[in-house]
GROMACS .gro file of C-alpha atoms in nm:
model
  380
    1MET     CA    1   8.225  -1.579   4.575
    2LEU     CA    2   7.899  -1.816   4.452
    3LEU     CA    3   7.660  -1.510   4.251
    4PRO     CA    4   7.307  -1.642   4.190
    5THR     CA    5   7.289  -1.744   3.830
    6TRP     CA    6   7.058  -1.407   3.686
    7LEU     CA    7   7.414  -1.240   3.814
    8LYS     CA    8   7.631  -1.496   3.600
    9PRO     CA    9   7.747  -1.296   3.281
   10LYS     CA   10   7.673  -1.436   2.937
   11TYR     CA   11   8.012  -1.419   2.821
   12ASP     CA   12   8.339  -1.567   2.892
   13ASP     CA   13   8.550  -1.359   3.206
   14CYS     CA   14   8.882  -1.394   3.244
   15LEU     CA   15   8.839  -1.064   3.462
   16TRP     CA   16   8.605  -1.304   3.649
   17LEU     CA   17   8.697  -1.189   4.017
   18PHE     CA   18   8.794  -0.837   3.858
   19ARG     CA   19   8.468  -0.842   3.817
   20ILE     CA   20   8.289  -0.952   4.089
   21ILE     CA   21   8.487  -0.673   4.325
   22CYS     CA   22   8.436  -0.370   4.070
   23VAL     CA   23   8.019  -0.485   3.959
   24ASP     CA   24   7.905  -0.822   4.073
   25ILE     CA   25   7.868  -0.703   4.412
   26PHE     CA   26   7.669  -0.409   4.396
   27ARG     CA   27   7.421  -0.568   4.197
   28THR     CA   28   7.326  -0.820   4.446
   29LYS     CA   29   7.011  -0.687   4.668
   30PRO     CA   30   7.146  -0.664   5.024
   31SER     CA   31   7.449  -0.422   4.844
   32LYS     CA   32   7.191  -0.209   4.701
   33LEU     CA   33   6.934  -0.166   5.012
   34LEU     CA   34   7.287  -0.048   5.179
   35LEU     CA   35   7.310   0.187   4.920
   36ASN     CA   36   6.982   0.314   4.950
   37ILE     CA   37   7.050   0.366   5.319
   38LEU     CA   38   7.353   0.505   5.271
   39LEU     CA   39   7.255   0.783   5.016
   40TYR     CA   40   6.933   0.840   5.185
   41THR     CA   41   7.127   0.922   5.495
   42VAL     CA   42   7.387   1.108   5.324
   43ILE     CA   43   7.127   1.314   5.145
   44LEU     CA   44   6.957   1.404   5.573
   45LEU     CA   45   7.316   1.494   5.684
   46THR     CA   46   7.393   1.786   5.414
   47THR     CA   47   7.029   1.879   5.408
   48LEU     CA   48   7.088   1.939   5.773
   49GLN     CA   49   7.415   2.081   5.717
   50SER     CA   50   7.293   2.311   5.470
   51ILE     CA   51   6.988   2.467   5.762
   52LEU     CA   52   7.321   2.507   5.978
   53PHE     CA   53   7.522   2.654   5.717
   54VAL     CA   54   7.201   2.898   5.652
   55GLN     CA   55   7.145   2.975   6.085
   56ILE     CA   56   7.535   3.012   6.114
   57SER     CA   57   7.645   3.171   5.899
   58THR     CA   58   7.986   3.260   6.053
   59LYS     CA   59   8.330   3.264   5.856
   60GLU     CA   60   8.508   2.971   6.124
   61TYR     CA   61   8.208   2.765   6.093
   62LEU     CA   62   8.217   2.805   5.682
   63ILE     CA   63   8.610   2.701   5.684
   64LYS     CA   64   8.592   2.458   5.957
   65TYR     CA   65   8.278   2.278   5.757
   66LEU     CA   66   8.265   2.386   5.402
   67PRO     CA   67   8.578   2.116   5.296
   68LEU     CA   68   8.319   1.817   5.383
   69PHE     CA   69   8.007   1.994   5.328
   70CYS     CA   70   8.106   2.017   4.908
   71SER     CA   71   8.277   1.623   4.926
   72SER     CA   72   7.998   1.520   5.034
   73PHE     CA   73   7.813   1.593   4.673
   74PHE     CA   74   8.037   1.410   4.542
   75PHE     CA   75   7.994   1.049   4.754
   76LEU     CA   76   7.609   1.146   4.642
   77ILE     CA   77   7.693   1.110   4.341
   78THR     CA   78   7.877   0.768   4.389
   79ILE     CA   79   7.717   0.647   4.562
   80TYR     CA   80   7.401   0.663   4.317
   81SER     CA   81   7.561   0.533   4.024
   82THR     CA   82   7.731   0.290   4.178
   83PRO     CA   83   7.441   0.015   4.094
   84ARG     CA   84   7.307   0.177   3.820
   85MET     CA   85   7.669   0.168   3.646
   86ALA     CA   86   7.725  -0.181   3.715
   87ASP     CA   87   7.387  -0.334   3.518
   88ALA     CA   88   7.452  -0.153   3.235
   89VAL     CA   89   7.845  -0.240   3.243
   90ILE     CA   90   7.671  -0.628   3.255
   91GLU     CA   91   7.429  -0.532   3.017
   92CYS     CA   92   7.637  -0.381   2.706
   93LEU     CA   93   7.899  -0.689   2.696
   94GLU     CA   94   7.627  -0.961   2.726
   95SER     CA   95   7.482  -0.816   2.425
   96SER     CA   96   7.803  -0.794   2.270
   97ASP     CA   97   8.019  -1.022   2.047
   98VAL     CA   98   8.236  -1.044   2.349
   99TRP     CA   99   8.527  -1.312   2.179
  100PRO     CA  100   8.690  -1.581   2.451
  101ILE     CA  101   9.070  -1.520   2.529
  102ASN     CA  102   9.133  -1.845   2.309
  103ALA     CA  103   8.978  -1.746   2.015
  104ALA     CA  104   9.339  -1.579   1.888
  105SER     CA  105   9.686  -1.756   1.928
  106THR     CA  106   9.832  -1.908   2.240
  107LEU     CA  107  10.099  -1.589   2.255
  108ILE     CA  108   9.804  -1.365   2.242
  109GLU     CA  109   9.597  -1.572   2.567
  110GLN     CA  110   9.883  -1.552   2.744
  111LYS     CA  111   9.875  -1.193   2.740
  112ILE     CA  112   9.592  -1.109   2.776
  113LYS     CA  113   9.622  -1.401   3.170
  114ARG     CA  114   9.902  -1.209   3.216
  115GLU     CA  115   9.726  -0.849   3.213
  116ALA     CA  116   9.451  -0.996   3.345
  117LEU     CA  117   9.630  -1.156   3.658
  118TYR     CA  118   9.796  -0.780   3.702
  119LEU     CA  119   9.465  -0.636   3.713
  120ASP     CA  120   9.303  -0.895   3.981
  121ILE     CA  121   9.628  -0.842   4.225
  122PHE     CA  122   9.560  -0.507   4.159
  123ILE     CA  123   9.218  -0.463   4.284
  124ILE     CA  124   9.234  -0.674   4.584
  125LEU     CA  125   9.566  -0.464   4.693
  126ASN     CA  126   9.367  -0.154   4.656
  127THR     CA  127   9.014  -0.286   4.785
  128PHE     CA  128   9.273  -0.396   5.155
  129LEU     CA  129   9.406  -0.051   5.096
  130SER     CA  130   9.056   0.156   5.041
  131LEU     CA  131   8.913  -0.082   5.391
  132ILE     CA  132   9.200   0.004   5.609
  133SER     CA  133   9.148   0.368   5.525
  134GLY     CA  134   8.776   0.319   5.569
  135ILE     CA  135   8.896   0.148   5.921
  136LEU     CA  136   9.105   0.388   6.046
  137HIS     CA  137   8.863   0.670   5.976
  138ALA     CA  138   8.622   0.530   6.179
  139LEU     CA  139   8.822   0.508   6.480
  140PRO     CA  140   8.779   0.777   6.679
  141LEU     CA  141   9.080   1.073   6.680
  142ASP     CA  142   9.101   1.388   6.900
  143GLU     CA  143   8.963   1.749   6.699
  144ASP     CA  144   8.714   1.472   6.483
  145ARG     CA  145   8.406   1.739   6.544
  146GLU     CA  146   8.662   2.006   6.465
  147ILE     CA  147   8.619   1.781   6.054
  148PHE     CA  148   8.362   1.575   6.060
  149TYR     CA  149   7.990   1.816   6.124
  150THR     CA  150   7.845   1.520   6.201
  151LEU     CA  151   8.014   1.430   6.481
  152ALA     CA  152   7.987   1.805   6.572
  153THR     CA  153   7.612   1.819   6.534
  154ILE     CA  154   7.535   1.507   6.711
  155GLU     CA  155   7.751   1.606   7.006
  156ASP     CA  156   7.549   1.903   7.011
  157TYR     CA  157   7.158   1.830   6.947
  158LEU     CA  158   7.168   1.501   7.089
  159PRO     CA  159   7.415   1.454   7.329
  160GLN     CA  160   7.149   1.178   7.505
  161TRP     CA  161   7.234   0.913   7.184
  162LYS     CA  162   7.529   1.062   7.051
  163ASN     CA  163   7.758   0.744   7.135
  164LEU     CA  164   7.529   0.508   6.905
  165LEU     CA  165   7.497   0.775   6.629
  166CYS     CA  166   7.827   0.842   6.637
  167PHE     CA  167   7.939   0.480   6.557
  168ILE     CA  168   7.686   0.414   6.331
  169TYR     CA  169   7.773   0.745   6.145
  170ARG     CA  170   8.174   0.623   6.145
  171CYS     CA  171   8.102   0.295   6.052
  172GLY     CA  172   7.914   0.445   5.654
  173PHE     CA  173   8.366   0.527   5.636
  174VAL     CA  174   8.424   0.153   5.612
  175VAL     CA  175   8.170   0.106   5.331
  176LEU     CA  176   8.209   0.414   5.135
  177PRO     CA  177   8.631   0.445   5.035
  178VAL     CA  178   8.470   0.143   4.832
  179VAL     CA  179   8.201   0.243   4.693
  180ILE     CA  180   8.354   0.550   4.590
  181ALA     CA  181   8.596   0.370   4.364
  182ALA     CA  182   8.396   0.161   4.249
  183PRO     CA  183   8.254   0.366   3.934
  184PHE     CA  184   8.645   0.420   3.787
  185TYR     CA  185   8.725   0.008   3.893
  186MET     CA  186   8.378  -0.063   3.603
  187THR     CA  187   8.556   0.220   3.347
  188ILE     CA  188   8.907  -0.010   3.414
  189TYR     CA  189   8.695  -0.366   3.360
  190VAL     CA  190   8.572  -0.157   3.054
  191CYS     CA  191   8.820  -0.104   2.961
  192SER     CA  192   9.075  -0.347   3.006
  193HIS     CA  193   8.804  -0.620   2.811
  194MET     CA  194   8.776  -0.382   2.510
  195ARG     CA  195   9.142  -0.347   2.532
  196PHE     CA  196   9.151  -0.780   2.536
  197GLN     CA  197   8.928  -0.733   2.226
  198VAL     CA  198   9.161  -0.505   2.012
  199TYR     CA  199   9.415  -0.790   2.082
  200MET     CA  200   9.242  -1.072   1.926
  201LEU     CA  201   9.071  -0.813   1.660
  202PHE     CA  202   9.461  -0.708   1.513
  203HIS     CA  203   9.551  -1.062   1.566
  204LEU     CA  204   9.263  -1.168   1.272
  205ALA     CA  205   9.487  -0.918   1.021
  206GLU     CA  206   9.834  -1.076   1.145
  207PHE     CA  207   9.692  -1.387   1.020
  208LEU     CA  208   9.675  -1.267   0.665
  209ASN     CA  209  10.033  -1.292   0.669
  210GLN     CA  210  10.140  -1.607   0.806
  211LYS     CA  211  10.335  -1.825   0.587
  212LEU     CA  212  10.062  -2.040   0.598
  213ILE     CA  213   9.755  -1.856   0.356
  214THR     CA  214  10.003  -1.692   0.180
  215GLU     CA  215  10.159  -1.996   0.012
  216ILE     CA  216   9.836  -2.115  -0.111
  217LYS     CA  217   9.854  -2.155  -0.429
  218ASN     CA  218   9.497  -2.164  -0.577
  219GLU     CA  219   9.382  -1.787  -0.578
  220LYS     CA  220   9.032  -1.829  -0.566
  221LYS     CA  221   9.073  -2.047  -0.208
  222TYR     CA  222   9.358  -1.827  -0.123
  223ASN     CA  223   9.106  -1.503  -0.156
  224GLU     CA  224   8.779  -1.673  -0.017
  225LEU     CA  225   8.960  -1.720   0.316
  226VAL     CA  226   9.088  -1.344   0.285
  227LYS     CA  227   8.696  -1.239   0.199
  228LYS     CA  228   8.637  -1.441   0.517
  229VAL     CA  229   8.865  -1.290   0.734
  230LEU     CA  230   8.804  -0.927   0.648
  231VAL     CA  231   8.459  -0.953   0.659
  232LEU     CA  232   8.447  -1.115   0.987
  233SER     CA  233   8.740  -0.822   1.140
  234VAL     CA  234   8.466  -0.548   0.974
  235GLN     CA  235   8.245  -0.726   1.184
  236LYS     CA  236   8.473  -0.752   1.520
  237HIS     CA  237   8.485  -0.314   1.471
  238SER     CA  238   8.153  -0.256   1.413
  239THR     CA  239   8.071  -0.513   1.760
  240ILE     CA  240   8.318  -0.330   1.936
  241GLN     CA  241   8.230   0.034   1.773
  242ARG     CA  242   7.855  -0.086   1.928
  243THR     CA  243   8.010  -0.154   2.217
  244SER     CA  244   8.222   0.113   2.321
  245SER     CA  245   7.875   0.339   2.163
  246LYS     CA  246   7.664   0.171   2.404
  247ILE     CA  247   7.915   0.230   2.750
  248LEU     CA  248   8.013   0.571   2.677
  249LYS     CA  249   7.579   0.709   2.652
  250ASP     CA  250   7.518   0.469   2.996
  251PHE     CA  251   7.780   0.636   3.161
  252GLN     CA  252   7.786   0.986   3.026
  253PRO     CA  253   7.486   1.134   3.226
  254TYR     CA  254   7.752   1.076   3.521
  255VAL     CA  255   8.056   1.180   3.323
  256LEU     CA  256   7.947   1.586   3.364
  257LEU     CA  257   7.823   1.515   3.754
  258PHE     CA  258   8.157   1.364   3.863
  259SER     CA  259   8.347   1.611   3.661
  260VAL     CA  260   8.211   1.887   3.851
  261SER     CA  261   8.132   1.665   4.218
  262GLY     CA  262   8.523   1.596   4.123
  263THR     CA  263   8.653   1.934   4.125
  264LEU     CA  264   8.446   2.048   4.420
  265LEU     CA  265   8.591   1.736   4.527
  266ILE     CA  266   8.921   1.792   4.546
  267ILE     CA  267   8.922   2.199   4.615
  268SER     CA  268   8.786   2.098   4.911
  269LEU     CA  269   9.077   1.858   4.951
  270ILE     CA  270   9.313   2.125   4.975
  271PHE     CA  271   9.129   2.361   5.076
  272PHE     CA  272   9.120   2.152   5.433
  273MET     CA  273   9.506   2.094   5.354
  274ILE     CA  274   9.586   2.500   5.382
  275SER     CA  275   9.330   2.592   5.642
  276PHE     CA  276   9.324   2.339   5.912
  277GLU     CA  277   9.462   2.449   6.199
  278GLY     CA  278   9.464   2.188   6.375
  279SER     CA  279   9.725   1.878   6.464
  280PHE     CA  280   9.778   1.601   6.147
  281GLU     CA  281   9.956   1.472   6.392
  282GLY     CA  282   9.762   1.077   6.445
  283ARG     CA  283   9.660   1.153   6.069
  284TYR     CA  284   9.922   1.076   5.886
  285SER     CA  285   9.714   0.707   5.827
  286ARG     CA  286   9.475   0.778   5.669
  287ILE     CA  287   9.552   1.038   5.484
  288GLY     CA  288   9.841   0.848   5.330
  289THR     CA  289   9.625   0.511   5.309
  290MET     CA  290   9.332   0.756   5.129
  291VAL     CA  291   9.593   0.943   4.920
  292ILE     CA  292   9.809   0.617   4.797
  293ALA     CA  293   9.473   0.428   4.691
  294ALA     CA  294   9.296   0.741   4.526
  295VAL     CA  295   9.633   0.822   4.291
  296LEU     CA  296   9.684   0.463   4.218
  297VAL     CA  297   9.283   0.409   4.089
  298SER     CA  298   9.375   0.761   3.871
  299ILE     CA  299   9.616   0.586   3.748
  300HIS     CA  300   9.470   0.266   3.631
  301VAL     CA  301   9.202   0.463   3.529
  302ILE     CA  302   9.428   0.744   3.304
  303VAL     CA  303   9.596   0.414   3.139
  304SER     CA  304   9.349   0.181   3.040
  305GLY     CA  305   9.230   0.476   2.800
  306GLN     CA  306   9.538   0.566   2.676
  307MET     CA  307   9.607   0.253   2.628
  308ILE     CA  308   9.319   0.108   2.402
  309GLU     CA  309   9.410   0.439   2.153
  310ASP     CA  310   9.796   0.321   2.153
  311ILE     CA  311   9.702  -0.019   2.075
  312THR     CA  312   9.535   0.132   1.796
  313THR     CA  313   9.732   0.363   1.600
  314LYS     CA  314  10.011   0.071   1.690
  315ALA     CA  315   9.827  -0.133   1.521
  316PHE     CA  316   9.654   0.030   1.209
  317GLU     CA  317  10.097   0.168   1.160
  318ASP     CA  318  10.250  -0.160   1.182
  319ILE     CA  319  10.041  -0.397   1.139
  320LEU     CA  320   9.692  -0.285   0.880
  321LYS     CA  321   9.972  -0.077   0.648
  322SER     CA  322  10.208  -0.370   0.659
  323LEU     CA  323   9.935  -0.638   0.488
  324GLU     CA  324  10.086  -0.806   0.198
  325TRP     CA  325   9.769  -0.692  -0.018
  326SER     CA  326   9.906  -0.706  -0.377
  327ARG     CA  327   9.745  -1.049  -0.455
  328TRP     CA  328   9.372  -1.002  -0.316
  329ASN     CA  329   9.063  -0.920  -0.592
  330LYS     CA  330   8.858  -0.657  -0.617
  331GLU     CA  331   8.645  -0.732  -0.405
  332ASN     CA  332   8.900  -0.796  -0.093
  333LYS     CA  333   9.065  -0.513  -0.216
  334LYS     CA  334   8.744  -0.278  -0.072
  335ILE     CA  335   8.783  -0.440   0.210
  336TYR     CA  336   9.077  -0.389   0.292
  337LEU     CA  337   9.000   0.047   0.229
  338ILE     CA  338   8.675   0.023   0.434
  339ILE     CA  339   8.871  -0.085   0.685
  340LEU     CA  340   9.181   0.157   0.638
  341ALA     CA  341   8.920   0.361   0.639
  342ASN     CA  342   8.729   0.251   0.992
  343ASN     CA  343   9.116   0.257   1.146
  344ILE     CA  344   9.288   0.579   1.036
  345LYS     CA  345   9.181   0.764   1.343
  346PRO     CA  346   9.248   0.558   1.716
  347PHE     CA  347   9.036   0.503   1.854
  348LYS     CA  348   8.947   0.707   2.182
  349LEU     CA  349   8.663   0.635   2.494
  350GLN     CA  350   8.590   1.005   2.401
  351PHE     CA  351   8.352   1.149   2.710
  352SER     CA  352   8.250   1.477   2.476
  353ASP     CA  353   8.458   1.653   2.191
  354SER     CA  354   8.726   1.744   2.437
  355ILE     CA  355   8.727   1.454   2.682
  356ALA     CA  356   8.903   1.161   2.662
  357LEU     CA  357   9.034   0.922   2.869
  358ASN     CA  358   9.397   0.985   2.820
  359TYR     CA  359   9.718   1.111   2.888
  360ARG     CA  360   9.595   1.439   2.801
  361LEU     CA  361   9.293   1.442   3.025
  362ALA     CA  362   9.539   1.329   3.304
  363LEU     CA  363   9.727   1.631   3.261
  364GLY     CA  364   9.466   1.893   3.271
  365ILE     CA  365   9.369   1.753   3.571
  366LEU     CA  366   9.714   1.796   3.684
  367LYS     CA  367   9.719   2.138   3.576
  368SER     CA  368   9.396   2.258   3.732
  369ILE     CA  369   9.488   2.092   4.103
  370TYR     CA  370   9.820   2.288   4.050
  371SER     CA  371   9.650   2.614   3.958
  372VAL     CA  372   9.396   2.557   4.250
  373MET     CA  373   9.668   2.547   4.475
  374SER     CA  374   9.859   2.786   4.369
  375LEU     CA  375   9.517   3.034   4.457
  376LEU     CA  376   9.428   2.945   4.742
  377TRP     CA  377   9.846   2.933   4.885
  378TYR     CA  378   9.775   3.284   4.810
  379ILE     CA  379   9.527   3.388   4.939
  380LYS     CA  380   9.606   3.236   5.259
   0.00000   0.00000   0.00000
């Protein structure tokens, strides 16, 4: 896919295919126009449905359409945030000193290429699965009007435009699954780049223990080389910290909104599965593709955050603590102490004091989902 010159990033990107699918495509003018149309359409439909809830306040009507109504807030936040997060990701990485993958050893380069290939395959397959889910939702099925309040509203209030408006509405199902996943793909993309930079950062530390360096007899020359590597390590570590802080700051306004709306989305989906009295026959393919795509994205987001934490913990224990520092002069030892102090805590993507992107967050979410399911099932 050829991109306009103004969209091409200024850094060497081994995840260029991943970036095009999850970031660049949402920075183009046609995509932004489409997202704005989709945003205003969802706002209009949500407002109309709010009015209908006031006018038709029966228990049956609320049970029937409340789940999708709650889900619409998650869709709104996703559609609004996607192009803004895409711009923030590129600006953040362009403003930082991103090392090319050949800046370290051949082994590190090959390792990064393998992981990049895996991520490219993942996003291609999951995007294809999301599109299949969208197409399946777009195909008409019996009792669709019992699930999608917009279809029922069109049929009840605009019967003469029913075919055209229902077709336009269903076309949105094809685009929506891809847009919903985009912010989470962007998180995986940023986490992966930060992980690759950490690989190369700690390769610098390993370099100090290599035989070629330790066998230098001239103490002055040896300490000058050690100092050069240590200073470069401090600078790179500082760059990674600044980059992460900037991206977290850019993402932070959306984290709370995603948390609240995502909770509503999960509760509404569980409520729908429990309260739906129609037949799921013919809908298993819809539900299956949607659930598989959502689970795969969620797992990759959590694992991407946890891998950074694990890598920095392992590097501190296995690499930094094992450096042969006895020959170093006082200046180098002081720099080494600074490096140890900076790395004593594992690096985390910390969105708040209580929210970090790791397995604990996943466990907390799973516990919450189980509690909600148990409560709703008990109420039923």
